[in-house]
XYZ file of C-alpha atoms in Angstrom:
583
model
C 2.114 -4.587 -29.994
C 3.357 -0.839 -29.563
C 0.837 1.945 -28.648
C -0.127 5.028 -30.769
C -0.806 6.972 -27.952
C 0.952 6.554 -24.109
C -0.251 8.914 -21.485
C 1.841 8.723 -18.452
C 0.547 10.387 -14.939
C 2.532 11.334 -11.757
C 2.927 13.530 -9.209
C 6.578 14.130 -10.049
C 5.585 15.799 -13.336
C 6.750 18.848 -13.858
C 7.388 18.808 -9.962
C 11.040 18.081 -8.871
C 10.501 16.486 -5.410
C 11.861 13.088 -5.428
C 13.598 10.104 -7.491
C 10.575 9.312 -9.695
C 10.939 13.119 -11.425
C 14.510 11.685 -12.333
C 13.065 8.173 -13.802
C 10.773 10.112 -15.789
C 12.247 13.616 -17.001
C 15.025 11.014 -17.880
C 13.428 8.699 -19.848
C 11.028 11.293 -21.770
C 13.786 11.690 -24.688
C 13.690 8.155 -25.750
C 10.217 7.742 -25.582
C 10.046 10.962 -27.699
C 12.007 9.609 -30.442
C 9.960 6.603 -30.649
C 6.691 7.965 -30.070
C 6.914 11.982 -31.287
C 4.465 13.908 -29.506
C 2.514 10.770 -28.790
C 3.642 10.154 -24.995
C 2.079 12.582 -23.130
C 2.562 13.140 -19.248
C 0.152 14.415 -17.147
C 1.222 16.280 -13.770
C -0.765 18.336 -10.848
C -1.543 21.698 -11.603
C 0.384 23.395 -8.572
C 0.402 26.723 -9.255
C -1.203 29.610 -6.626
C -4.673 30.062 -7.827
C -6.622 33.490 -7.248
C -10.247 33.576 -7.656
C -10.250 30.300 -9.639
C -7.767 30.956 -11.919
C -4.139 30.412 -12.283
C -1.698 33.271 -11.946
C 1.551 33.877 -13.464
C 3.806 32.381 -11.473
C 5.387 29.853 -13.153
C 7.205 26.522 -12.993
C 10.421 26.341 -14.436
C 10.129 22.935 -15.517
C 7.142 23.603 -17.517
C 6.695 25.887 -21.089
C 2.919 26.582 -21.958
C 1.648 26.493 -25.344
C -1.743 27.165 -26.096
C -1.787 26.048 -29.977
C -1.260 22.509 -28.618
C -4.647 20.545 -28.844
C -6.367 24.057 -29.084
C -9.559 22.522 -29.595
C -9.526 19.908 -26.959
C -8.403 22.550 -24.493
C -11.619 24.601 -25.451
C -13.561 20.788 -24.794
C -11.978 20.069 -21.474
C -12.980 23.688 -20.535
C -16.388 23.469 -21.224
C -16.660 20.051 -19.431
C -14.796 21.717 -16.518
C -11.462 20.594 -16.790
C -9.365 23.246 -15.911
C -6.127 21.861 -17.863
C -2.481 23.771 -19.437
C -1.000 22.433 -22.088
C 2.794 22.405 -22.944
C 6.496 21.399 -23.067
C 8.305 19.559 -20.016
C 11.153 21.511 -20.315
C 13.733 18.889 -20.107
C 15.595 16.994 -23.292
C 13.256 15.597 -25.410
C 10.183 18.121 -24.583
C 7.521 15.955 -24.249
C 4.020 17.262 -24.236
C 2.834 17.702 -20.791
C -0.864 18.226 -19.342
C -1.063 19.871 -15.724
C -4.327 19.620 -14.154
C -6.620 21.299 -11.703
C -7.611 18.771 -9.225
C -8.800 21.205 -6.399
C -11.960 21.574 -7.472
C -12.761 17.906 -6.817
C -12.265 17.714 -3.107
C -15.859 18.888 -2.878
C -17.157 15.413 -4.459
C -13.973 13.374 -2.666
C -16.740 10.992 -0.671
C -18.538 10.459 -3.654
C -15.366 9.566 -5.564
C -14.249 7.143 -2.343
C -17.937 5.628 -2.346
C -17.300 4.350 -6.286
C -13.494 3.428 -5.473
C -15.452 0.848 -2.534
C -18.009 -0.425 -4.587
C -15.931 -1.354 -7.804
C -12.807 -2.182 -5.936
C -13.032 -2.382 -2.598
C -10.008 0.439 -1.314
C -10.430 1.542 1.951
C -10.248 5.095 2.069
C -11.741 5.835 5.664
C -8.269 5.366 7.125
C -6.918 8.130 4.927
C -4.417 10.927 6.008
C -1.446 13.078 5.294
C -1.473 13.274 1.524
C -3.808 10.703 0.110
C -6.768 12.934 -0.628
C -4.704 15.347 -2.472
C -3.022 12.450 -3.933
C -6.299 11.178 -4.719
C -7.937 14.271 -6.281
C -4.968 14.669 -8.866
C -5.030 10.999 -9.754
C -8.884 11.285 -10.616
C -8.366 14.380 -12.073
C -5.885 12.865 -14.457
C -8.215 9.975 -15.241
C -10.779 12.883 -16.197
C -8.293 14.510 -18.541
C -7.001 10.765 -20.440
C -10.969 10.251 -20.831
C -11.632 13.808 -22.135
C -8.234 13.839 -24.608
C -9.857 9.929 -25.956
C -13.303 10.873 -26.263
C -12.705 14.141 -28.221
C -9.834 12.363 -30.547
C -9.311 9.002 -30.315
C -13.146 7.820 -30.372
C -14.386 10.532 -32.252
C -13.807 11.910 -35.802
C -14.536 9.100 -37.815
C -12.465 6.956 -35.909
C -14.595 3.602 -34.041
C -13.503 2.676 -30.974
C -10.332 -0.107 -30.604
C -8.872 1.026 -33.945
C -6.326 3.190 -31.764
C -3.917 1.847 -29.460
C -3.672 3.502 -26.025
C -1.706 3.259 -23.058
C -2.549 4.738 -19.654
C 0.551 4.187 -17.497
C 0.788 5.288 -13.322
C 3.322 6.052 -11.243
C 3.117 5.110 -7.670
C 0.299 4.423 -5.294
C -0.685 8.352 -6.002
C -1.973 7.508 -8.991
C -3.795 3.802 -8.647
C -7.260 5.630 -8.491
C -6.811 7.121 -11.988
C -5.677 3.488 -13.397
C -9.051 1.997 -11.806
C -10.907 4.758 -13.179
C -9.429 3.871 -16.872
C -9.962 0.081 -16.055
C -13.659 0.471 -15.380
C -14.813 3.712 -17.706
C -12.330 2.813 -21.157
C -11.823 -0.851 -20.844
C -10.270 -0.512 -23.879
C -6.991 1.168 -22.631
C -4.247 -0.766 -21.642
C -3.043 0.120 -18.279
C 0.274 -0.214 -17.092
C 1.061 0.232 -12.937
C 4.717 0.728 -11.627
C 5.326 0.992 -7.619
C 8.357 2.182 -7.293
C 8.687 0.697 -3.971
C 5.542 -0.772 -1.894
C 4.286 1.986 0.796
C 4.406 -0.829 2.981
C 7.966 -2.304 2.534
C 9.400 1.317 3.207
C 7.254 1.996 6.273
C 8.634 -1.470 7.607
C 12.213 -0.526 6.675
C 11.947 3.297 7.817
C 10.261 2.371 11.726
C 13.258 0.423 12.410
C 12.148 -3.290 12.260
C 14.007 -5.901 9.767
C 12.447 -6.301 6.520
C 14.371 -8.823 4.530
C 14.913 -11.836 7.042
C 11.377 -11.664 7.806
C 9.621 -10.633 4.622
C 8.074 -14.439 3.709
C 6.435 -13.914 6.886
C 5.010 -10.389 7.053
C 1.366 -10.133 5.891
C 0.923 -7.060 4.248
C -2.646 -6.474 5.032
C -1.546 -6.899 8.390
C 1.033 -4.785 8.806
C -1.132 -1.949 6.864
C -3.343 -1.721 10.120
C -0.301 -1.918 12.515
C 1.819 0.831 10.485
C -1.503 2.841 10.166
C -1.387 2.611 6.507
C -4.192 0.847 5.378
C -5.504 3.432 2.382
C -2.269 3.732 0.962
C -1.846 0.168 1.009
C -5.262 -1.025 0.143
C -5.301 1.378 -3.412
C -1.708 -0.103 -4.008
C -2.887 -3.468 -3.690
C -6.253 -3.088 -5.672
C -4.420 -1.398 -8.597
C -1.778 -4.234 -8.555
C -4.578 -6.390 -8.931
C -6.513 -4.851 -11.208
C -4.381 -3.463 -13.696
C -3.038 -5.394 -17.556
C 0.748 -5.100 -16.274
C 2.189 -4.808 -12.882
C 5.760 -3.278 -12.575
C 8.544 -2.352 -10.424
C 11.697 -1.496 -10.487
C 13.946 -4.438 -9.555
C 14.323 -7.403 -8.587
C 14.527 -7.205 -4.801
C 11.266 -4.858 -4.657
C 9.618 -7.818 -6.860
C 9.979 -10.102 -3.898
C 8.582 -7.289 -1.435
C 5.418 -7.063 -4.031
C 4.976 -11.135 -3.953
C 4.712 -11.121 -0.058
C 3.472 -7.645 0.610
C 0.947 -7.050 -2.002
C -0.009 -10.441 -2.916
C 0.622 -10.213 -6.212
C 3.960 -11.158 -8.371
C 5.198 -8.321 -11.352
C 4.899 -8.854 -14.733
C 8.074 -6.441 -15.975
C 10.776 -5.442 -13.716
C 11.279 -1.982 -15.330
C 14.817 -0.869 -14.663
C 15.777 2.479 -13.844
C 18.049 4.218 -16.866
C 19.499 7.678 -17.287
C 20.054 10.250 -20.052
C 23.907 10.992 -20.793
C 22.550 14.471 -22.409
C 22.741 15.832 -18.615
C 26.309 14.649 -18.563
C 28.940 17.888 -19.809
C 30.775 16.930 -23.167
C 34.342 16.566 -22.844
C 35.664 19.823 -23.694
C 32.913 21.209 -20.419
C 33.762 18.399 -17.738
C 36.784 19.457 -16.631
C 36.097 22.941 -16.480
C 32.834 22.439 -14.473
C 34.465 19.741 -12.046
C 37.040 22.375 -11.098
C 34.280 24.818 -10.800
C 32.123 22.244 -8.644
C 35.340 21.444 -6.218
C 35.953 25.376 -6.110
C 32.915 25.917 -4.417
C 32.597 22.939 -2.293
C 35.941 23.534 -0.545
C 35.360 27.476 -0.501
C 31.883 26.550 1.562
C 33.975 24.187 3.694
C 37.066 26.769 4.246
C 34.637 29.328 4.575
C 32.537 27.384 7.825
C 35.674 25.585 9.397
C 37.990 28.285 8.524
C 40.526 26.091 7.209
C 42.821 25.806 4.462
C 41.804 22.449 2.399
C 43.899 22.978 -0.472
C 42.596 20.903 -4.092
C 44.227 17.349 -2.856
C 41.228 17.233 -0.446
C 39.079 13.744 -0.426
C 35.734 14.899 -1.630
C 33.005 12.493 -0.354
C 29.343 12.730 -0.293
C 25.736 10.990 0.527
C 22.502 12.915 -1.003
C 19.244 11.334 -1.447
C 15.845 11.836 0.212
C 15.911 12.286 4.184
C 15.302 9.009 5.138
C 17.820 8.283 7.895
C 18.042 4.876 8.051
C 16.771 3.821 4.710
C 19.008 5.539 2.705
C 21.860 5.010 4.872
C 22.598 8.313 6.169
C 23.654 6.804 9.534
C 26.068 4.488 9.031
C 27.917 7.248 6.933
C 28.353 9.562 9.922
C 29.128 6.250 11.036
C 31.455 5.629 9.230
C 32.747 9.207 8.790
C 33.293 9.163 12.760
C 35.364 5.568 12.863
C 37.738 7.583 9.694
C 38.706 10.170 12.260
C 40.579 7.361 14.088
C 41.699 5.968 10.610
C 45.859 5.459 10.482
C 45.676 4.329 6.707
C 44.181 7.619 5.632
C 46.029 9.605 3.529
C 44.387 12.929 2.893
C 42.432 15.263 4.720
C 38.458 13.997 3.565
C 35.380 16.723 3.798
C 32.086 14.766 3.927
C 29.072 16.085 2.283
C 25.426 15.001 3.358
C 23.369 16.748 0.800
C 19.610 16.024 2.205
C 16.745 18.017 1.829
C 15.923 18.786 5.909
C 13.591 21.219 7.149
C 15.333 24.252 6.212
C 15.231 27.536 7.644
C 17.586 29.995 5.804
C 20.993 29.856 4.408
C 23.782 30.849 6.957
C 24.031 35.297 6.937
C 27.489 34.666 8.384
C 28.318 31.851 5.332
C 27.260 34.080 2.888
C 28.902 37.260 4.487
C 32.540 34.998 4.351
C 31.515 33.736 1.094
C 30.995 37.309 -0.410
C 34.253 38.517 0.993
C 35.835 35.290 -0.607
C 34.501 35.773 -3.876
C 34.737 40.043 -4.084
C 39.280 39.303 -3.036
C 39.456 36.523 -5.803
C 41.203 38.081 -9.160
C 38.600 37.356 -12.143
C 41.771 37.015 -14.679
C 44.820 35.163 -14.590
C 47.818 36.895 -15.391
C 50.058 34.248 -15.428
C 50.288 30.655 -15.563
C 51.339 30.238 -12.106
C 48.720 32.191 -10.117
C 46.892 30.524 -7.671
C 43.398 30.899 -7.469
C 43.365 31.730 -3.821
C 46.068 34.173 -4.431
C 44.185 37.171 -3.381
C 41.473 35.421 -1.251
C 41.411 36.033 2.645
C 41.694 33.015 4.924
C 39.662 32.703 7.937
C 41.239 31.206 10.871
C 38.454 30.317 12.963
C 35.573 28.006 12.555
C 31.527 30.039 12.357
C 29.561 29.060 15.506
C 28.223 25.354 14.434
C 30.348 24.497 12.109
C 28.626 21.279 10.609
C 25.618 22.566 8.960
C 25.157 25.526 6.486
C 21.717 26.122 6.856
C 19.860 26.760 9.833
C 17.237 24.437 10.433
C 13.748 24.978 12.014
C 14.728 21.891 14.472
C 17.714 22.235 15.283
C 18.032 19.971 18.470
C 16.088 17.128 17.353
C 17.146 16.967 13.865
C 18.836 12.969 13.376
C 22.293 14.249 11.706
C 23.116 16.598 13.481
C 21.889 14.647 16.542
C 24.066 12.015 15.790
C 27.236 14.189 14.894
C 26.364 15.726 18.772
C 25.965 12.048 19.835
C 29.746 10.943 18.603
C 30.771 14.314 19.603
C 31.881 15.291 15.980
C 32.323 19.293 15.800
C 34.859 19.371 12.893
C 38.017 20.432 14.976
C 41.439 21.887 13.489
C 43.457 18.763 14.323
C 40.669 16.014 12.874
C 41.355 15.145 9.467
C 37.339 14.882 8.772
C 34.874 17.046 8.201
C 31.597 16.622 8.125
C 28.855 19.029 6.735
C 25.628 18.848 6.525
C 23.757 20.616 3.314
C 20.239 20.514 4.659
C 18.700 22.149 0.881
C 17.509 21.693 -2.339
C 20.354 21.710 -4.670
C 18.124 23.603 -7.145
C 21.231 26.710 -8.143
C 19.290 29.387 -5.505
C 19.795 28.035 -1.944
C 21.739 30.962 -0.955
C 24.846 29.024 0.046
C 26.481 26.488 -3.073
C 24.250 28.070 -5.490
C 24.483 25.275 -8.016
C 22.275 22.570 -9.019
C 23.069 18.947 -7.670
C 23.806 17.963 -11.562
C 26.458 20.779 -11.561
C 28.068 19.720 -8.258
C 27.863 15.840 -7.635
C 30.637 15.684 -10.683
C 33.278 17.668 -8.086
C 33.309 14.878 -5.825
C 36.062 12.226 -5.847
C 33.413 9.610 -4.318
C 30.361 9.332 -3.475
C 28.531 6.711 -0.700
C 24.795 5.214 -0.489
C 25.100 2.486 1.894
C 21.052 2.418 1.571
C 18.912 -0.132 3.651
C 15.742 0.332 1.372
C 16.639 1.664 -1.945
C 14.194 -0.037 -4.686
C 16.231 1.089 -7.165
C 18.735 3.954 -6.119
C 19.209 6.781 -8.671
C 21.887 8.936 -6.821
C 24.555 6.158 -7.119
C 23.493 5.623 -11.276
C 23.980 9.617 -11.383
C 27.490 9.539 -9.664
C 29.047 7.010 -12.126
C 27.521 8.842 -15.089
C 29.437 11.922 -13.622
C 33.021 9.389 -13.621
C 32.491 9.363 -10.008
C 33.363 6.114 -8.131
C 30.652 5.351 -5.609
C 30.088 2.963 -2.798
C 26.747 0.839 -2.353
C 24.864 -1.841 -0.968
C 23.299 -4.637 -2.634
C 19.548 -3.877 -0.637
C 19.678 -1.164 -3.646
C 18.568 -2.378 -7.592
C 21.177 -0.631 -8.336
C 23.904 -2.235 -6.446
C 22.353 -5.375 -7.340
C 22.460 -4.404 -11.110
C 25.682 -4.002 -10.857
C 27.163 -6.847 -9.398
C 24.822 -8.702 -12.361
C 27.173 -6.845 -14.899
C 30.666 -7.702 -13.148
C 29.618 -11.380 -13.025
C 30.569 -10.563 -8.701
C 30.545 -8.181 -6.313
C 32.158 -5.097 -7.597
C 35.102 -3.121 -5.931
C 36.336 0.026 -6.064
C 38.160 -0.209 -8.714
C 35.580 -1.347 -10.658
C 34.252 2.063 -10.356
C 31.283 0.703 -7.708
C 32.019 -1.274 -4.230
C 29.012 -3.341 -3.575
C 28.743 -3.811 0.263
C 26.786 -7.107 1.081
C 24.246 -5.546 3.468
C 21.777 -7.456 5.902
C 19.231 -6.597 8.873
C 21.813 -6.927 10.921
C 25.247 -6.196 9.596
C 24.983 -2.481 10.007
C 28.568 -1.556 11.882
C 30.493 -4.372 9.487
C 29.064 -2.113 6.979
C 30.298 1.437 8.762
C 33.914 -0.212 8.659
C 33.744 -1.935 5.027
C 33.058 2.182 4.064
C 35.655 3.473 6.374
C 38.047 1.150 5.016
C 37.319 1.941 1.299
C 37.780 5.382 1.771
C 41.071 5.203 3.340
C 42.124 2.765 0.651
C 40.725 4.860 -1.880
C 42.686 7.925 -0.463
C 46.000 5.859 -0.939
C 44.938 5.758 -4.860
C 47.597 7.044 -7.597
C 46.191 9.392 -10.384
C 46.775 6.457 -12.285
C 44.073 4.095 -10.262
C 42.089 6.953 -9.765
C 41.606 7.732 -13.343
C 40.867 3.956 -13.819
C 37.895 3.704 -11.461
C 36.788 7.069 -13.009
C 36.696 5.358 -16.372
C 34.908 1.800 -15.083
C 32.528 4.306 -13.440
C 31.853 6.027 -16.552
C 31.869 3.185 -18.691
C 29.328 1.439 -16.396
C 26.921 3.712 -16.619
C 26.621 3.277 -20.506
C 25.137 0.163 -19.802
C 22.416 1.666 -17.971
C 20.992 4.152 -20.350
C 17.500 4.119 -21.511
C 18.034 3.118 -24.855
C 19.493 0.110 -23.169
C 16.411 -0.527 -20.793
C 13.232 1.094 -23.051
C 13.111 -2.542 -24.352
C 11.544 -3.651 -21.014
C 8.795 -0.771 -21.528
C 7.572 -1.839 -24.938
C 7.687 -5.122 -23.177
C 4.890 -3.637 -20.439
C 3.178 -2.059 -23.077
C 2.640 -5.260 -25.292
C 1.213 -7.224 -22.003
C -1.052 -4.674 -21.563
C -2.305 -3.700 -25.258
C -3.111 -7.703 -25.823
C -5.474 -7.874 -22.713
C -6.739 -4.553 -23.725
C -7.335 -6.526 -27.226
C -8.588 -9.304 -25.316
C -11.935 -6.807 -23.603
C -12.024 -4.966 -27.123
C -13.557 -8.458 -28.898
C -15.543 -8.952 -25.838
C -17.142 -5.792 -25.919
C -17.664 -6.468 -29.524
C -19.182 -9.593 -29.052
């Protein structure tokens, strides 16, 4: 059964912040050209409000247009909604709805009180973000009810002769999926958890997850963790919903133990090759993107790393040991001692910390690099840095290039102090932490992460928890070898493709990856790298190709099929209520 209408909520709409704004700004171009202007997202209404209403300051991921749904916008006005209507402004332009929810904080015990009765979620452990969470997940529920009631129910049309999906994102939205359960029974609902609040909070306060998981009761380990409202809405909506998703296999086994309840779809992650540069741009912009990389590196160590340079690099969210971030300086620290290596490496750890400001004395170098460099090439043989001054001594902390607000207690640069890394002339790694956005205006790179990860000559996620793991899917789709583990989907994906567990010439390593295992891991990566660095053009060129070829096989087009799959599960029980309600 395919719907005639899917609306699809989450906090990441419209709202870079993590991997789930990737999974769905991604995705919205196929589901456009199967459903035109019938899959509509719905996001939080963010912007700076002044006496109730919004002001111009805008999102740049989101183009208003009145003239959509004009009418139903005057509707959800008068019932209070305070909605805008639009374009997502990424390929595809779906329609997007942001909404208002600040208005119902005021009634949040109220809304709590229902969530108990019907469905027993324990809200009186709440904290950090859960309420505001909670708000825009009701708030969305309002706006799915409003949009059905005025058009889909209305106008001639009886109830049940449309098709709808309501489809949420994350525990952040699970009150807005019971909402539809209990007030339009007739809507299929679809829940994804992109990985179970509990299963990360396990991973992330250091104890071992997957030797013990058949033991851990999640209920349990909700009131030990101090996570019981997070957990207890994740569970309910689990429960409660027509089709329960995830993302892979290995966070299907955490949702089994954890939440009690096995998935129906495992709903692999797939990307969009329109973000990828056509052939005639790539080469251009991976010059560009290795330009600037080295001139930020030369410009903090006050070195010299000519173009042969290793370019290597971990990004994600800041989630030290989940994603892996220390066994790379791990592993960055046992290459210094490395007698295979055969080029100079510079290691980038692009993670979002808590910034402070872009370096004054970066951009100051940076400037005077950029002001000395001749704009036009005479002749074929001039260099690039022909007219470009050379600094011969390092900037005072030469690992980081933003200052942070906590600077001595912040975990990479902790551990860099720990292993007494401080990027000295004679090591032949360097490692620099890029503690910001890569949004184009950080003050420092000044280009977005899509425009930069493709200057990299490999790239390394040796997660712990990674559900899924976009940032190594992104790096092949880019023709960039990467290195993984196979506690990721992805890595796990991947080795399912290769028939084994894939090397580095197969454009992704796979590192088997345990509890336990964590320094064989650190020297599986050193080695790799130094191996890697011993490459000919020739084998490098190979892996780039694997890489690139590999991530064909991962596009949405490819993995959309396990979406109409969700949808169909959750239309027929939908059809299932619609004759009882008849009846």
């Amino acid at each position: 059964m395919k719907p005639d209408y899917i609306f699809e909520s989450s906090w990441e709409v419209c709202n870079k912040v993590g991997g789930i704004y990737t999974v769905l700004s991604t995705r919205a171009k196929t589901l456009q050209e199967a459903h035109q202007d019938k899959v509509i997202f719905i996001g939080p209404g963010l912007w700076k409000r002044e006496d109730g209403n919004y002001t111009k300051e805008e999102s740049p991921y989101f183009r208003e247009d009145p003239s959509l749904f004009a009418d139903w916008q005057w509707e959800a006005k008068e019932n209070g909604l305070q909605v805008r209507v639009g374009r997502w402004t990424v390929p595809g332009e779906p329609i997007a709805i942001l909404v208002d929810f600040v208005p119902y904080f005021e009634k949040k015990n109220e809304i709590y009180g229902w969530l108990w009765e019907k469905y027993q979620v324990d809200s009186l452990h709440a904290y950090g973000d859960y309420d505001e969470a909670s708000m825009f997940s009701y708030a969305a529920a309002l706006v799915v009810e409003s949009f059905y009631r005025f058009y889909l129910e209305t106008k001639g049309r009886k109830a049940g002769d449309v098709k709808v999906i309501y489809h949420a994102n994350e525990w952040m939205c699970g009150l807005g999926a019971l909402y539809i359960n209990n007030k339009l029974p007739q809507i299929g609902t679809v829940f994804t958890t992109h990985a179970t609040s509990i299963g990360r909070s396990i991973a992330g306060n250091m104890k071992p997850l997957y030797d013990y998981l058949f033991a851990y009761n999640g209920d349990q380990m909700a009131g030990e963790l101090n996570m019981q409202s997070k957990h207890s809405i994740e569970k309910q909506t689990a429960h409660h919903v027509d089709c329960f998703t995830t993302v892979s296999e290995i966070t299907a086994k955490e949702c089994v133990e954890l939440l009690d309840k096995p998935v129906d779809v495992v709903l692999p992650n797939g990307f969009d090759d329109s973000f990828v540069p056509s052939a005639a741009q790539f080469t251009r912009k991976r010059k560009a993107a290795r330009k600037r990389l080295l001139d930020v590196a030369n410009a903090l160590l006050g070195e010299e790393l000519g173009d042969d340079t290793l370019i290597v690099s971990t990004s994600g969210r800041y989630e030290f040991r989940n994603k892996g971030i220390d066994v790379f300086v791990e592993a960055m620290n046992r290459l210094l001692r490395e007698k295979d290596l055969k080029k100079k490496v510079v290691a980038f750890i692009e993670v979002p910390g808590w910034v402070g400001e872009p370096r004054k004395d970066l951009q100051e170098r940076l400037a005077q690099m950029t002001q000395n460099t001749p704009k036009t090439q005479n002749t074929r043989n001039t260099q690039n840095t022909q007219n470009t001054p050379k600094f011969t001594t390092p900037l005072e902390v030469p690992q980081v290039t933003h200052w942070l607000h906590n600077m001595s207690h912040d975990n990479v640069l902790g551990m860099l102090k720990y292993f007494d890394m401080h990027n000295r002339k004679d090591e032949h790694v360097k490692v620099i932490f890029l503690p910001c956005y890569l949004d184009g205006k950080d003050g420092i790179l000044n280009m977005t992460y899509y425009d930069i990860v493709l200057g990299n000559d490999l790239c390394i996620y040796p997660s712990y928890y990674e559900p899924w793991g976009y940032t190594p899917l992104e790096a092949v789709a880019f023709k960039v070898p990467c290195i993984t583990t196979d506690l990721a989907g992805f890595g796990l994906w991947a080795n399912s493709v290769f028939g084994r567990y894939g090397e580095i010439q197969d454009g992704v390593k796979v590192i088997h990856r345990t509890d336990y295992n964590y320094s064989e891991v650190a020297d599986i990566i050193k080695d790799t790298v130094a191996e890697f660095s011993a490459f000919t053009k020739k084998q490098v060129d190979e892996a780039r190709k694997h890489a690139g070829e590999l991530s064909k096989k991962a596009l949405w087009r490819e993995f959309i099929r396990f979406y109409e799959q969700a949808y169909d599960i959750a239309l027929r029980k939908a059809e299932e209520r619609k004759k009882n309600l008849k009846d």
